[in-house]
Amino acid sequence: MENPIVKVEHLYHRYATQWAIEDISFEIDHVGVVGLLGSNGAGKSLKDPIAARKNIGFLPQKPPLYPDLTVDEYLRFCAEMRLVDPKKINRAVEETEERCGISHFKGRLLRNLSGGYQQRVSIAQAIIHDPKFVVLDEPTNGLDPNQILEVRHLIRGIAEERTVMLSTHILSEIQATCNSIIMIEHGRIVFSGSVEEFDSCIEPSSLFATFDFPPLPEEVTRIEGIRNVEVVGAHGLRMWYNGDRDVVKTVVRESVAHGWELTEIRSEKSSMEEVFAKLSGKSK
């Protein structure tokens, strides 16, 4: 990559005697949302830290809100702290409030906003200076389902023009919001790729089937390749198999031969939780 937006080279960070990050290197050269999974906490030296910070926005897990300030006052303060040109602060505040859907609350005290709107203000402070790279740490933490959907939509909109790194342990947030994933475990990168690649990096190992006249589990376990069977409802069976895709054809043939009347059969992908556990070395 000739001009990556983010470039990390040989990054280390240690807490007391334990390495949290050890010799991490990666590059990001595209706009969109990148999910960060696994161990958190890292630091690095910058050749020009002030210039670098002008291009970085950050939302910590516990946003630094000042409840006795209005939305306008708070964002103006944040703009000044981020060294926005004083002549451009008014416009920066107005544009950011509009982007984050908080213009109608500009004169309201932060303490009087709902949790969802407080989080919108928190995201606004991270982009007030129009950074190229934004890091959001657990941005939907503590929100109700409707608020989560609204914040997800806001994040995707922000990521249309810049790179957003979403740090979270909630795998459903990664799946719903991100384009790609970097997973760090035991201080090392164990995965880097698209969400689809992450979700598919373990081959499906179970089948779900429904029958008008379902067989007994012991009848199904006699089929070569079937390791275990679970009864699901009155007509369903979940079958764990050895990875041989031909087992599907065998189940279909056996159903016809024994009059089970198969009505549906499909392979089941590993859940993101299972993939995460496998990559982190925590699977059973």
Coordinates of C-alpha atoms in Angstrom, one line a residue, residues 113-223:
L113 CA -30.4 14.2 27.0
S114 CA -31.4 10.5 26.7
G115 CA -28.6 7.9 26.6
G116 CA -28.9 7.6 22.9
Y117 CA -28.5 11.3 22.3
Q118 CA -25.7 11.6 24.7
Q119 CA -23.9 8.9 22.7
R120 CA -24.6 10.9 19.5
V121 CA -22.9 13.9 21.1
S122 CA -20.0 11.7 22.2
I123 CA -19.6 10.6 18.6
A124 CA -19.9 14.2 17.4
Q125 CA -16.9 15.2 19.6
A126 CA -14.8 12.5 17.9
I127 CA -15.4 13.9 14.4
I128 CA -15.7 17.7 15.2
H129 CA -12.2 18.3 13.7
D130 CA -13.0 16.2 10.6
P131 CA -10.4 13.5 11.2
K132 CA -9.4 10.9 8.6
F133 CA -9.4 8.1 11.2
V134 CA -11.9 7.6 14.0
V135 CA -11.6 5.0 16.8
L136 CA -14.9 4.1 18.6
D137 CA -14.6 2.0 21.8
E138 CA -17.8 0.1 22.6
P139 CA -20.1 2.8 21.0
T140 CA -23.4 0.9 21.6
N141 CA -22.6 -0.1 25.2
G142 CA -25.6 0.5 27.5
L143 CA -28.0 1.5 24.7
D144 CA -31.5 0.0 24.1
P145 CA -32.2 -1.8 20.9
N146 CA -33.6 1.2 19.0
Q147 CA -30.7 3.4 20.1
I148 CA -28.3 0.7 19.0
L149 CA -29.8 0.7 15.5
E150 CA -29.6 4.5 15.3
V151 CA -26.0 4.6 16.4
R152 CA -25.1 1.8 13.9
H153 CA -26.6 3.9 11.1
L154 CA -24.7 6.9 12.3
I155 CA -21.4 5.0 12.3
R156 CA -22.0 3.7 8.8
G157 CA -22.7 7.2 7.6
I158 CA -19.5 8.6 9.2
A159 CA -17.5 5.8 7.6
E160 CA -18.6 6.8 4.1
E161 CA -15.9 9.5 4.1
R162 CA -13.3 8.2 6.5
T163 CA -11.9 5.1 8.2
V164 CA -13.6 4.0 11.4
M165 CA -12.1 1.5 13.8
L166 CA -14.8 -0.1 16.0
S167 CA -13.4 -1.7 19.1
T168 CA -15.9 -4.0 20.7
H169 CA -16.3 -7.5 22.2
I170 CA -19.9 -7.7 21.0
L171 CA -19.7 -9.9 18.0
S172 CA -23.1 -9.0 16.7
E173 CA -21.9 -5.3 16.5
I174 CA -19.0 -6.4 14.3
Q175 CA -21.3 -8.4 12.1
A176 CA -23.9 -5.6 11.8
T177 CA -21.6 -2.7 11.3
C178 CA -18.1 -3.6 10.0
N179 CA -16.6 -4.3 6.5
S180 CA -13.5 -6.0 7.8
I181 CA -12.0 -7.4 11.0
I182 CA -8.6 -7.4 12.7
M183 CA -8.5 -9.9 15.6
I184 CA -5.7 -9.7 18.2
E185 CA -5.3 -12.5 20.8
H186 CA -2.5 -13.3 23.1
G187 CA -0.7 -10.2 21.8
R188 CA -0.7 -11.4 18.2
I189 CA -2.9 -10.9 15.1
V190 CA -4.8 -14.1 14.6
F191 CA -7.1 -12.9 11.8
S192 CA -7.3 -10.1 9.3
G193 CA -9.9 -10.0 6.6
S194 CA -13.6 -9.4 5.7
V195 CA -16.5 -10.2 8.0
E196 CA -17.6 -12.8 5.5
E197 CA -14.2 -14.5 5.6
F198 CA -14.3 -14.4 9.4
D199 CA -17.7 -16.0 9.5
S200 CA -16.7 -18.7 7.0
C201 CA -13.2 -19.5 8.2
I202 CA -14.5 -22.6 9.9
E203 CA -16.3 -25.1 7.7
P204 CA -19.9 -25.9 8.5
S205 CA -20.1 -29.0 10.7
S206 CA -23.8 -29.4 11.3
L207 CA -27.0 -30.0 9.3
F208 CA -30.5 -29.0 10.2
A209 CA -33.3 -31.1 8.6
T210 CA -37.1 -31.4 9.0
F211 CA -39.1 -34.5 8.2
D212 CA -42.8 -35.3 8.1
F213 CA -42.0 -38.6 9.7
P214 CA -38.7 -38.0 11.6
P215 CA -36.4 -40.9 12.3
L216 CA -35.1 -41.8 15.7
P217 CA -31.7 -40.3 16.5
E218 CA -30.1 -43.7 16.7
E219 CA -31.3 -44.4 13.1
V220 CA -29.6 -41.3 11.9
T221 CA -26.3 -41.9 13.7
R222 CA -26.0 -45.2 11.8
I223 CA -25.4 -43.0 8.6

